[in-house]
Tab-separated table of C-alpha atoms and ligand atoms in Angstrom:
chain	number	residue	atom	x	y	z
A	1	MET	CA	85.971	-25.471	-56.325
A	2	THR	CA	85.357	-26.161	-52.638
A	3	ARG	CA	81.872	-27.373	-51.891
A	4	ILE	CA	80.601	-26.999	-48.338
A	5	PRO	CA	78.709	-30.215	-47.507
A	6	ASP	CA	75.219	-29.926	-46.031
A	7	ILE	CA	75.688	-32.758	-43.564
A	8	HIS	CA	76.192	-30.315	-40.725
A	9	LEU	CA	72.791	-28.716	-41.138
A	10	ASN	CA	71.154	-28.568	-37.718
A	11	LEU	CA	69.092	-31.740	-37.323
A	12	ASN	CA	66.151	-29.720	-36.004
A	13	VAL	CA	65.724	-27.909	-39.312
A	14	ARG	CA	66.678	-30.704	-41.693
A	15	GLY	CA	63.715	-31.605	-43.866
A	16	LEU	CA	61.658	-28.571	-42.818
A	17	THR	CA	60.145	-26.712	-45.762
A	18	ALA	CA	59.065	-23.067	-45.999
A	19	SER	CA	55.930	-22.162	-44.064
A	20	ALA	CA	52.942	-23.770	-45.802
A	21	THR	CA	51.020	-20.525	-46.166
A	22	LEU	CA	53.912	-18.822	-47.920
A	23	ALA	CA	54.436	-21.834	-50.170
A	24	ILE	CA	50.822	-21.801	-51.414
A	25	ASN	CA	51.173	-18.125	-52.177
A	26	GLU	CA	54.235	-18.754	-54.319
A	27	ARG	CA	52.526	-21.680	-56.087
A	28	SER	CA	49.476	-19.493	-56.807
A	29	ALA	CA	51.695	-16.697	-58.145
A	30	ALA	CA	53.392	-19.163	-60.517
A	31	LEU	CA	50.011	-20.273	-61.912
A	32	VAL	CA	48.961	-16.645	-62.355
A	33	ALA	CA	52.192	-16.024	-64.266
A	34	GLU	CA	51.118	-18.818	-66.634
A	35	GLY	CA	47.936	-16.869	-67.305
A	36	ARG	CA	45.629	-18.965	-65.114
A	37	ARG	CA	42.892	-17.396	-62.963
A	38	VAL	CA	43.740	-18.350	-59.397
A	39	TYR	CA	41.397	-17.738	-56.490
A	40	ARG	CA	43.673	-16.975	-53.579
A	41	LEU	CA	42.010	-18.623	-50.626
A	42	GLY	CA	45.334	-20.005	-49.370
A	43	LEU	CA	47.150	-17.242	-47.534
A	44	GLY	CA	45.314	-15.753	-44.564
A	45	GLN	CA	45.878	-12.078	-45.158
A	46	SER	CA	43.339	-9.428	-44.183
A	47	PRO	CA	41.445	-8.178	-47.256
A	48	PHE	CA	41.044	-4.734	-45.696
A	49	PRO	CA	43.400	-1.753	-46.057
A	50	VAL	CA	45.116	-0.292	-43.002
A	51	PRO	CA	42.812	2.464	-41.637
A	52	GLU	CA	43.772	5.891	-42.977
A	53	LEU	CA	44.307	7.261	-39.468
A	54	VAL	CA	46.998	4.650	-38.834
A	55	VAL	CA	48.588	5.105	-42.279
A	56	GLU	CA	48.830	8.818	-41.550
A	57	ALA	CA	50.526	8.119	-38.237
A	58	LEU	CA	53.089	5.984	-40.068
A	59	ARG	CA	53.645	8.712	-42.634
A	60	ALA	CA	54.183	11.276	-39.890
A	61	ASN	CA	56.767	9.016	-38.260
A	62	ALA	CA	58.787	7.952	-41.280
A	63	HIS	CA	61.705	9.996	-39.907
A	64	GLN	CA	61.943	7.989	-36.677
A	65	LYS	CA	65.303	6.350	-37.020
A	66	ASP	CA	66.602	5.490	-33.577
A	67	TYR	CA	66.956	2.042	-32.133
A	68	LEU	CA	64.207	1.800	-29.553
A	69	ASN	CA	63.868	-0.019	-26.258
A	70	VAL	CA	64.017	-3.773	-26.831
A	71	ARG	CA	60.654	-4.233	-25.038
A	72	GLY	CA	59.014	-1.600	-27.211
A	73	LEU	CA	58.238	2.099	-26.854
A	74	ALA	CA	56.913	2.896	-23.382
A	75	GLU	CA	53.980	4.817	-24.884
A	76	LEU	CA	53.045	1.910	-27.100
A	77	ARG	CA	53.266	-0.572	-24.251
A	78	ALA	CA	51.021	1.688	-22.182
A	79	ALA	CA	48.553	1.939	-25.075
A	80	VAL	CA	48.443	-1.867	-25.437
A	81	ALA	CA	47.954	-2.299	-21.670
A	82	ASP	CA	45.081	0.227	-21.668
A	83	TYR	CA	43.542	-1.505	-24.643
A	84	HIS	CA	43.578	-4.832	-22.772
A	85	ARG	CA	42.147	-3.287	-19.632
A	86	ARG	CA	39.274	-1.825	-21.619
A	87	ARG	CA	38.569	-4.969	-23.619
A	88	SER	CA	38.876	-7.688	-21.032
A	89	GLN	CA	38.948	-5.964	-17.640
A	90	THR	CA	42.296	-7.595	-16.867
A	91	PRO	CA	44.686	-5.282	-15.052
A	92	ALA	CA	47.803	-4.673	-17.096
A	93	THR	CA	50.421	-1.953	-17.130
A	94	ALA	CA	53.090	-0.971	-19.647
A	95	GLU	CA	55.543	-3.102	-17.647
A	96	ASP	CA	53.565	-6.228	-18.522
A	97	VAL	CA	53.796	-5.730	-22.290
A	98	LEU	CA	56.406	-6.909	-24.774
A	99	ILE	CA	56.349	-5.594	-28.351
A	100	GLY	CA	57.890	-7.630	-31.152
A	101	PRO	CA	58.210	-7.740	-34.953
A	102	GLY	CA	55.022	-9.791	-35.353
A	103	SER	CA	53.413	-12.064	-32.782
A	104	LYS	CA	54.924	-15.024	-34.648
A	105	GLU	CA	58.429	-13.951	-33.587
A	106	LEU	CA	57.294	-13.574	-29.984
A	107	MET	CA	55.821	-17.089	-30.158
A	108	PHE	CA	59.179	-18.387	-31.246
A	109	LEU	CA	60.906	-16.563	-28.392
A	110	ILE	CA	58.537	-17.890	-25.752
A	111	GLN	CA	59.085	-21.443	-26.952
A	112	LEU	CA	62.818	-20.856	-26.873
A	113	VAL	CA	62.998	-19.477	-23.348
A	114	TYR	CA	60.348	-21.635	-21.656
A	115	TYR	CA	61.445	-25.185	-21.184
A	116	GLY	CA	58.203	-27.114	-21.495
A	117	ASP	CA	56.208	-29.287	-23.866
A	118	LEU	CA	54.207	-27.443	-26.469
A	119	VAL	CA	50.553	-28.493	-26.212
A	120	VAL	CA	48.260	-27.666	-29.119
A	121	PRO	CA	44.845	-28.895	-30.194
A	122	ILE	CA	44.315	-30.400	-33.650
A	123	PRO	CA	43.750	-28.482	-35.842
A	124	SER	CA	46.017	-25.523	-35.010
A	125	TRP	CA	47.713	-22.708	-36.883
A	126	VAL	CA	50.562	-23.852	-39.143
A	127	SER	CA	53.574	-22.340	-37.368
A	128	TYR	CA	53.322	-23.340	-33.685
A	129	GLU	CA	54.583	-26.860	-34.264
A	130	PRO	CA	57.456	-26.112	-36.707
A	131	GLN	CA	58.697	-23.492	-34.232
A	132	ALA	CA	58.794	-26.169	-31.517
A	133	GLN	CA	60.621	-28.492	-33.885
A	134	ILE	CA	63.240	-25.882	-34.743
A	135	ILE	CA	63.883	-25.292	-31.054
A	136	GLY	CA	63.737	-28.971	-30.185
A	137	ARG	CA	60.694	-29.032	-27.901
A	138	HIS	CA	58.332	-31.958	-27.511
A	139	VAL	CA	54.952	-31.395	-29.104
A	140	ARG	CA	51.803	-32.922	-27.694
A	141	TRP	CA	48.835	-32.680	-30.018
A	142	ILE	CA	45.380	-33.069	-28.484
A	143	ARG	CA	42.642	-34.485	-30.644
A	144	THR	CA	39.358	-32.656	-30.999
A	145	ARG	CA	36.099	-33.796	-32.562
A	146	ARG	CA	33.942	-32.637	-35.411
A	147	GLU	CA	30.905	-32.719	-33.107
A	148	ASP	CA	32.708	-30.320	-30.709
A	149	HIS	CA	33.392	-27.955	-33.615
A	150	TRP	CA	37.068	-28.917	-33.355
A	151	LEU	CA	37.402	-27.119	-30.009
A	152	LEU	CA	39.659	-28.371	-27.229
A	153	GLN	CA	37.582	-29.953	-24.461
A	154	PRO	CA	38.636	-29.485	-20.809
A	155	GLU	CA	38.453	-33.270	-20.196
A	156	GLU	CA	40.973	-33.883	-22.968
A	157	LEU	CA	43.385	-31.358	-21.468
A	158	GLU	CA	42.865	-32.967	-18.069
A	159	ARG	CA	43.575	-36.415	-19.515
A	160	LEU	CA	46.895	-35.268	-20.989
A	161	CYS	CA	48.046	-33.420	-17.861
A	162	ALA	CA	47.059	-36.231	-15.481
A	163	GLN	CA	49.532	-38.558	-17.244
A	164	ASP	CA	52.417	-36.509	-15.850
A	165	PRO	CA	51.066	-33.771	-13.571
A	166	LYS	CA	54.333	-31.986	-12.802
A	167	ARG	CA	55.539	-31.666	-16.383
A	168	PRO	CA	56.032	-28.052	-17.572
A	169	ARG	CA	53.719	-27.216	-20.437
A	170	LEU	CA	52.991	-24.338	-22.774
A	171	LEU	CA	49.448	-24.535	-24.120
A	172	ILE	CA	48.512	-22.352	-27.083
A	173	LEU	CA	44.826	-21.611	-27.502
A	174	ASN	CA	43.734	-19.589	-30.501
A	175	TYR	CA	40.229	-18.169	-30.811
A	176	PRO	CA	38.528	-17.127	-33.020
A	177	ASN	CA	40.479	-19.957	-34.509
A	178	ASN	CA	42.714	-20.345	-37.463
A	179	PRO	CA	41.862	-22.675	-39.305
A	180	THR	CA	38.231	-23.148	-38.154
A	181	GLY	CA	36.913	-19.639	-37.370
A	182	VAL	CA	35.258	-21.129	-34.270
A	183	SER	CA	35.589	-19.503	-30.842
A	184	TYR	CA	35.090	-20.741	-27.266
A	185	ASP	CA	32.084	-19.803	-25.173
A	186	LYS	CA	32.653	-18.406	-21.685
A	187	GLU	CA	31.811	-21.682	-19.927
A	188	THR	CA	34.403	-23.643	-21.892
A	189	LEU	CA	37.024	-20.935	-21.324
A	190	ALA	CA	36.332	-21.070	-17.578
A	191	ALA	CA	36.553	-24.877	-17.540
A	192	LEU	CA	39.809	-24.896	-19.541
A	193	ALA	CA	41.196	-22.216	-17.212
A	194	GLU	CA	40.404	-24.390	-14.192
A	195	VAL	CA	42.417	-27.321	-15.599
A	196	ALA	CA	45.272	-25.044	-16.690
A	197	ALA	CA	45.518	-23.485	-13.216
A	198	ARG	CA	45.530	-26.877	-11.482
A	199	TYR	CA	48.496	-28.042	-13.573
A	200	GLN	CA	50.298	-24.665	-13.603
A	201	ILE	CA	50.204	-24.533	-17.382
A	202	VAL	CA	51.681	-21.491	-19.102
A	203	LEU	CA	48.793	-20.514	-21.343
A	204	LEU	CA	49.442	-18.479	-24.457
A	205	SER	CA	46.138	-17.074	-25.608
A	206	ASP	CA	46.477	-16.199	-29.270
A	207	GLU	CA	43.748	-13.591	-29.720
A	208	ILE	CA	44.976	-12.109	-32.962
A	209	TYR	CA	41.447	-12.501	-34.446
A	210	GLY	CA	39.655	-11.281	-31.291
A	211	GLU	CA	38.578	-7.970	-32.807
A	212	LEU	CA	37.223	-9.824	-35.825
A	213	HIS	CA	34.671	-11.816	-33.818
A	214	HIS	CA	31.716	-11.429	-36.158
A	215	ARG	CA	29.285	-10.515	-33.363
A	216	ASP	CA	31.939	-8.579	-31.389
A	217	GLU	CA	31.594	-11.080	-28.538
A	218	HIS	CA	35.210	-11.985	-27.957
A	219	HIS	CA	36.185	-12.966	-24.393
A	220	SER	CA	39.672	-13.723	-23.187
A	221	ILE	CA	40.602	-16.727	-21.074
A	222	ALA	CA	42.776	-14.238	-19.146
A	223	GLU	CA	39.527	-13.286	-17.374
A	224	TYR	CA	39.451	-16.788	-15.829
A	225	TYR	CA	43.169	-17.580	-15.489
A	226	PRO	CA	44.814	-14.174	-15.068
A	227	GLU	CA	47.846	-15.522	-13.220
A	228	GLY	CA	48.888	-17.921	-15.988
A	229	THR	CA	47.707	-16.366	-19.255
A	230	ILE	CA	49.780	-14.390	-21.732
A	231	VAL	CA	47.600	-12.628	-24.283
A	232	SER	CA	48.932	-12.334	-27.818
A	233	THR	CA	47.688	-9.743	-30.247
A	234	GLY	CA	49.013	-7.545	-33.052
A	235	LEU	CA	48.200	-5.300	-35.987
A	236	SER	CA	48.169	-7.991	-38.663
A	237	LYS	CA	44.510	-8.955	-38.708
A	238	TRP	CA	42.180	-6.352	-37.197
A	239	CYS	CA	44.276	-3.480	-38.557
A	240	GLY	CA	45.030	-5.123	-41.893
A	241	ALA	CA	48.781	-4.580	-41.417
A	242	GLY	CA	50.366	-8.047	-41.675
A	243	GLY	CA	53.357	-6.717	-43.591
A	244	TRP	CA	54.093	-4.070	-41.000
A	245	ARG	CA	55.172	-6.762	-38.555
A	246	LEU	CA	53.992	-5.703	-35.142
A	247	GLY	CA	52.859	-8.029	-32.379
A	248	ALA	CA	52.377	-7.682	-28.633
A	249	PHE	CA	52.326	-10.072	-25.675
A	250	THR	CA	50.717	-9.017	-22.389
A	251	PHE	CA	51.929	-10.984	-19.351
A	252	PRO	CA	50.596	-11.418	-15.829
A	253	PRO	CA	52.878	-9.495	-13.409
A	254	SER	CA	53.894	-12.789	-11.778
A	255	MET	CA	55.433	-13.914	-15.072
A	256	ARG	CA	57.782	-10.963	-15.423
A	257	TRP	CA	60.693	-13.452	-15.389
A	258	LEU	CA	59.466	-14.876	-18.688
A	259	LEU	CA	59.056	-11.443	-20.272
A	260	ASN	CA	62.528	-10.413	-19.056
A	261	SER	CA	64.115	-13.496	-20.489
A	262	MET	CA	62.410	-13.062	-23.862
A	263	ALA	CA	63.631	-9.454	-23.909
A	264	VAL	CA	67.217	-10.646	-23.343
A	265	VAL	CA	67.015	-12.990	-26.346
A	266	ALA	CA	65.332	-10.245	-28.391
A	267	SER	CA	68.200	-7.902	-27.542
A	268	GLU	CA	70.666	-10.436	-28.940
A	269	THR	CA	68.671	-11.146	-32.091
A	270	TYR	CA	66.332	-8.575	-33.642
A	271	THR	CA	67.252	-5.736	-31.225
A	272	THR	CA	63.995	-3.821	-31.525
A	273	THR	CA	60.824	-3.555	-33.583
A	274	ALA	CA	60.877	-1.025	-36.461
A	275	ALA	CA	60.586	2.478	-34.988
A	276	PRO	CA	58.071	4.096	-37.415
A	277	ILE	CA	55.798	1.063	-37.097
A	278	GLN	CA	55.828	1.310	-33.308
A	279	TYR	CA	54.912	4.989	-33.419
A	280	ALA	CA	52.066	4.262	-35.826
A	281	ALA	CA	50.882	1.389	-33.614
A	282	ILE	CA	50.409	3.828	-30.715
A	283	THR	CA	47.656	5.456	-32.786
A	284	ALA	CA	46.066	2.090	-33.635
A	285	PHE	CA	45.789	0.974	-30.003
A	286	ARG	CA	45.180	4.344	-28.355
A	287	GLU	CA	42.660	5.598	-30.901
A	288	ARG	CA	40.884	2.260	-31.078
A	289	ALA	CA	37.540	4.021	-30.486
A	290	GLN	CA	38.020	6.035	-33.690
A	291	LEU	CA	38.460	2.773	-35.591
A	292	GLU	CA	35.110	1.442	-34.426
A	293	ASP	CA	33.358	2.095	-37.763
A	294	TYR	CA	36.132	0.401	-39.703
A	295	LEU	CA	35.790	-2.643	-37.434
A	296	ILE	CA	31.988	-2.677	-37.504
A	297	GLN	CA	32.005	-2.732	-41.316
A	298	SER	CA	34.838	-5.289	-41.438
A	299	ARG	CA	32.868	-7.643	-39.168
A	300	ARG	CA	29.660	-7.079	-41.089
A	301	ILE	CA	31.315	-8.044	-44.379
A	302	LEU	CA	33.106	-11.060	-42.933
A	303	ALA	CA	29.976	-12.300	-41.151
A	304	ALA	CA	27.840	-12.092	-44.313
A	305	LEU	CA	30.482	-13.701	-46.477
A	306	CYS	CA	31.017	-16.442	-43.919
A	307	ARG	CA	27.280	-17.200	-43.869
A	308	VAL	CA	26.895	-17.284	-47.647
A	309	ALA	CA	30.036	-19.398	-48.190
A	310	SER	CA	29.208	-21.862	-45.385
A	311	GLU	CA	25.627	-22.378	-46.557
A	312	ARG	CA	26.677	-22.893	-50.150
A	313	LEU	CA	29.346	-25.436	-49.196
A	314	ARG	CA	27.017	-27.343	-46.869
A	315	SER	CA	24.472	-27.604	-49.686
A	316	VAL	CA	26.831	-29.933	-51.578
A	317	GLY	CA	27.360	-32.276	-48.647
A	318	VAL	CA	30.585	-31.134	-46.989
A	319	HIS	CA	30.806	-30.320	-43.279
A	320	VAL	CA	31.629	-26.753	-42.253
A	321	PRO	CA	31.517	-25.800	-38.561
A	322	GLN	CA	29.721	-22.610	-37.624
A	323	ALA	CA	32.483	-19.984	-37.602
A	324	ASP	CA	32.322	-17.119	-35.089
A	325	GLY	CA	35.055	-14.845	-36.320
A	326	GLY	CA	38.116	-14.194	-38.460
A	327	PHE	CA	38.178	-15.139	-42.127
A	328	TYR	CA	38.630	-18.897	-42.337
A	329	LEU	CA	36.433	-21.913	-42.980
A	330	PHE	CA	37.477	-25.448	-42.209
A	331	VAL	CA	35.865	-27.741	-44.742
A	332	ASP	CA	35.593	-31.445	-44.030
A	333	PHE	CA	34.999	-33.692	-47.068
A	334	GLU	CA	34.835	-36.995	-45.128
A	335	ALA	CA	31.183	-37.566	-46.103
A	336	LEU	CA	32.322	-37.573	-49.743
A	337	ARG	CA	35.223	-39.977	-49.217
A	338	PRO	CA	33.962	-42.782	-51.534
A	339	LEU	CA	33.308	-40.263	-54.276
A	340	LEU	CA	36.731	-38.660	-53.958
A	341	ALA	CA	38.420	-42.069	-53.769
A	342	GLN	CA	36.962	-42.806	-57.216
A	343	ARG	CA	38.939	-39.799	-58.437
A	344	GLY	CA	42.057	-41.070	-56.711
A	345	ILE	CA	41.852	-38.511	-53.898
A	346	THR	CA	42.601	-40.047	-50.511
A	347	SER	CA	44.513	-37.313	-48.660
A	348	SER	CA	44.028	-33.633	-47.878
A	349	ALA	CA	47.142	-32.747	-49.893
A	350	ALA	CA	45.745	-34.541	-52.971
A	351	LEU	CA	42.399	-32.843	-52.421
A	352	CYS	CA	43.941	-29.347	-52.407
A	353	GLU	CA	46.179	-30.148	-55.351
A	354	ALA	CA	43.207	-31.357	-57.419
A	355	LEU	CA	41.170	-28.294	-56.467
A	356	LEU	CA	43.986	-25.939	-57.415
A	357	THR	CA	44.746	-27.519	-60.769
A	358	GLU	CA	41.128	-28.325	-61.759
A	359	THR	CA	39.331	-25.218	-60.483
A	360	GLY	CA	42.055	-22.643	-59.773
A	361	VAL	CA	41.015	-22.407	-56.112
A	362	ALA	CA	44.023	-22.277	-53.768
A	363	THR	CA	43.443	-23.635	-50.256
A	364	LEU	CA	45.550	-25.328	-47.588
A	365	PRO	CA	45.274	-29.011	-46.665
A	366	GLY	CA	44.218	-30.040	-43.153
A	367	SER	CA	47.550	-31.840	-42.798
A	368	ASN	CA	49.219	-28.417	-42.498
A	369	PHE	CA	47.221	-27.865	-39.321
A	370	GLY	CA	48.151	-31.105	-37.594
A	371	CYS	CA	45.354	-33.279	-38.995
A	372	ALA	CA	46.138	-36.832	-40.090
A	373	PRO	CA	47.145	-36.645	-43.786
A	374	GLU	CA	44.276	-38.918	-44.823
A	375	LEU	CA	41.604	-36.729	-43.201
A	376	LEU	CA	39.899	-35.058	-46.150
A	377	SER	CA	39.848	-31.511	-44.859
A	378	LEU	CA	41.074	-28.106	-45.935
A	379	ARG	CA	41.167	-24.507	-44.805
A	380	LEU	CA	40.013	-21.719	-47.000
A	381	ALA	CA	40.622	-18.049	-46.287
A	382	TYR	CA	37.711	-16.021	-47.656
A	383	VAL	CA	39.812	-12.964	-48.423
A	384	ASP	CA	40.110	-12.749	-52.218
A	385	PHE	CA	38.188	-9.500	-52.740
A	386	ASP	CA	38.806	-5.751	-52.726
A	387	GLY	CA	38.434	-4.982	-49.021
A	388	GLY	CA	38.652	-1.199	-49.474
A	389	ALA	CA	35.765	-1.114	-51.966
A	390	ALA	CA	33.741	-3.531	-49.830
A	391	LEU	CA	34.192	-1.332	-46.725
A	392	GLU	CA	32.934	1.727	-48.614
A	393	ALA	CA	29.982	-0.172	-50.009
A	394	ALA	CA	29.075	-1.614	-46.591
A	395	ALA	CA	29.213	1.834	-44.983
A	396	ALA	CA	26.707	3.012	-47.613
A	397	VAL	CA	24.190	0.297	-46.660
A	398	PRO	CA	21.887	1.971	-44.126
A	399	GLY	CA	21.642	0.655	-40.565
A	400	ASP	CA	24.054	-1.782	-38.979
A	401	GLY	CA	22.083	-4.962	-39.677
A	402	PRO	CA	23.448	-7.954	-41.578
A	403	LEU	CA	24.463	-7.551	-45.223
A	404	ASP	CA	22.509	-9.650	-47.691
A	405	ASP	CA	23.499	-12.239	-50.300
A	406	ALA	CA	23.400	-9.727	-53.154
A	407	PHE	CA	25.964	-7.547	-51.372
A	408	VAL	CA	28.284	-10.492	-50.895
A	409	ARG	CA	27.925	-11.739	-54.468
A	410	THR	CA	28.783	-8.338	-55.922
A	411	ARG	CA	31.353	-7.053	-53.431
A	412	CYS	CA	33.151	-10.294	-52.602
A	413	ALA	CA	32.781	-11.920	-56.004
A	414	GLY	CA	36.268	-13.451	-55.984
A	415	VAL	CA	35.311	-15.576	-53.007
A	416	THR	CA	31.770	-16.469	-54.054
A	417	GLU	CA	32.998	-17.459	-57.537
A	418	ALA	CA	35.678	-19.625	-55.957
A	419	ILE	CA	33.116	-21.334	-53.729
A	420	ASP	CA	30.808	-21.876	-56.726
A	421	ARG	CA	33.702	-23.475	-58.608
A	422	MET	CA	34.480	-25.738	-55.672
A	423	CYS	CA	30.838	-26.738	-55.351
A	424	GLY	CA	30.580	-27.370	-59.098
A	425	TRP	CA	33.691	-29.523	-58.914
A	426	ILE	CA	32.207	-31.547	-56.075
A	427	ALA	CA	28.838	-31.913	-57.801
A	428	ARG	CA	30.464	-33.097	-61.047
A	429	GLY	CA	31.747	-36.103	-59.152
A	430	ALA	CA	28.403	-36.846	-57.540
A	431	PRO	CA	26.495	-39.878	-58.749
A	432	ALA	CA	23.470	-39.096	-60.948
A	433	THR	CA	20.273	-39.047	-58.930
B	1	PMP	N1	48.534	-16.560	-34.873
B	1	PMP	C1	47.653	-16.893	-35.811
B	1	PMP	C2	46.543	-17.804	-35.451
B	1	PMP	C3	47.793	-16.405	-37.120
B	1	PMP	O1	46.887	-16.755	-38.045
B	1	PMP	C4	48.877	-15.555	-37.429
B	1	PMP	C5	49.091	-15.005	-38.822
B	1	PMP	N2	48.643	-15.755	-39.862
B	1	PMP	C6	49.771	-15.260	-36.411
B	1	PMP	C7	49.579	-15.763	-35.145
B	1	PMP	C8	51.006	-14.415	-36.654
B	1	PMP	O2	50.702	-13.116	-36.878
B	1	PMP	P1	51.793	-11.948	-36.910
B	1	PMP	O3	53.133	-12.561	-36.792
B	1	PMP	O4	51.583	-11.269	-38.202
B	1	PMP	O5	51.469	-11.100	-35.708
């Protein structure tokens, strides 16, 4: 039988493996199939159901069957533009918006059509860099420090750009951040914007967790660098609809050439975003005010769980930066290096593997986020609980103040149990005192 040899596989994809987050999910599912209890803190999926109002809109539009405009439905683009105007006072119209099947796809398209280096801080979300590799772009990682909460500092950006001031660059900033949960304050955003403007950087502001800022204090860097910032958002996180696949980019009018070019490639690849999903998304963006309660309770739950989990982890000697939003914690085990070395653990991959097999807690190693493999860090997604039940229970707690430990321990037990197991595992290796 003829066998087609694999030697002609595109060099850019040779050796690449499936996205790390999907891989951990499959590995967890295999352990569950063996009858093991697995705590799924690997994949970053919203624990909350899609709001009923938006589900109803999808139901009502199941019959929509036509191919739609490659840029997205005009009404949806207008709704996204209005939403941005309300949230960050940046002027945007429907013409500035591009809808796609998930913001991840739009990120791939922008890297394809813009010929520039990809610049990303360490740590960063798992897919930016593999996308650049697939396309064949240079990647410049910028180091960040534990004492800066792993946030990109304007001086570091300046240092990189000054080496070759005219070089075209695409910088992706993501806040609240995946994997750390940390966000930028206004001063840092303004200072980063100043550097970006001076070097004419194309800035992709990945604000997919913006609505999940625990104190509802999200600010966009587009307020400080409107002429060079593209804001990325979508339904996956704040609307709990990751599997629906809907993302949106909002461009400054002066970057219409970039939007147009992405739309051309979209027209030759995925054609359009699923019609019923686009119709339902109009409701999500336009009726955002009606979703306020859903978001208030979501933030309340995430904030309380974040506090309880961070405090518990810190009590056993690991470093966890103060998260501001989203549903991730970035745990740094460096202080326990000698102890872990005694157990033969000297890399983040080994750390996560040991945790998964010895405690059943699935997490992702820091190396998936651009960290040096030997840095003993991991990301956990505190999402393994019944989000629908937790939302109902939170709504029944009077007032809008913080939820207490007892709430978290009963309503988000999957996560608190997982953290207890991790802490027990760490303590078992601690020297007797
Ligand atoms: N950016 C970040 C930081 C993410 O965490 C994710 C999803 N995990 C995405 C982008 C992609 O989201 P989607 O394609 O579902 O819009």
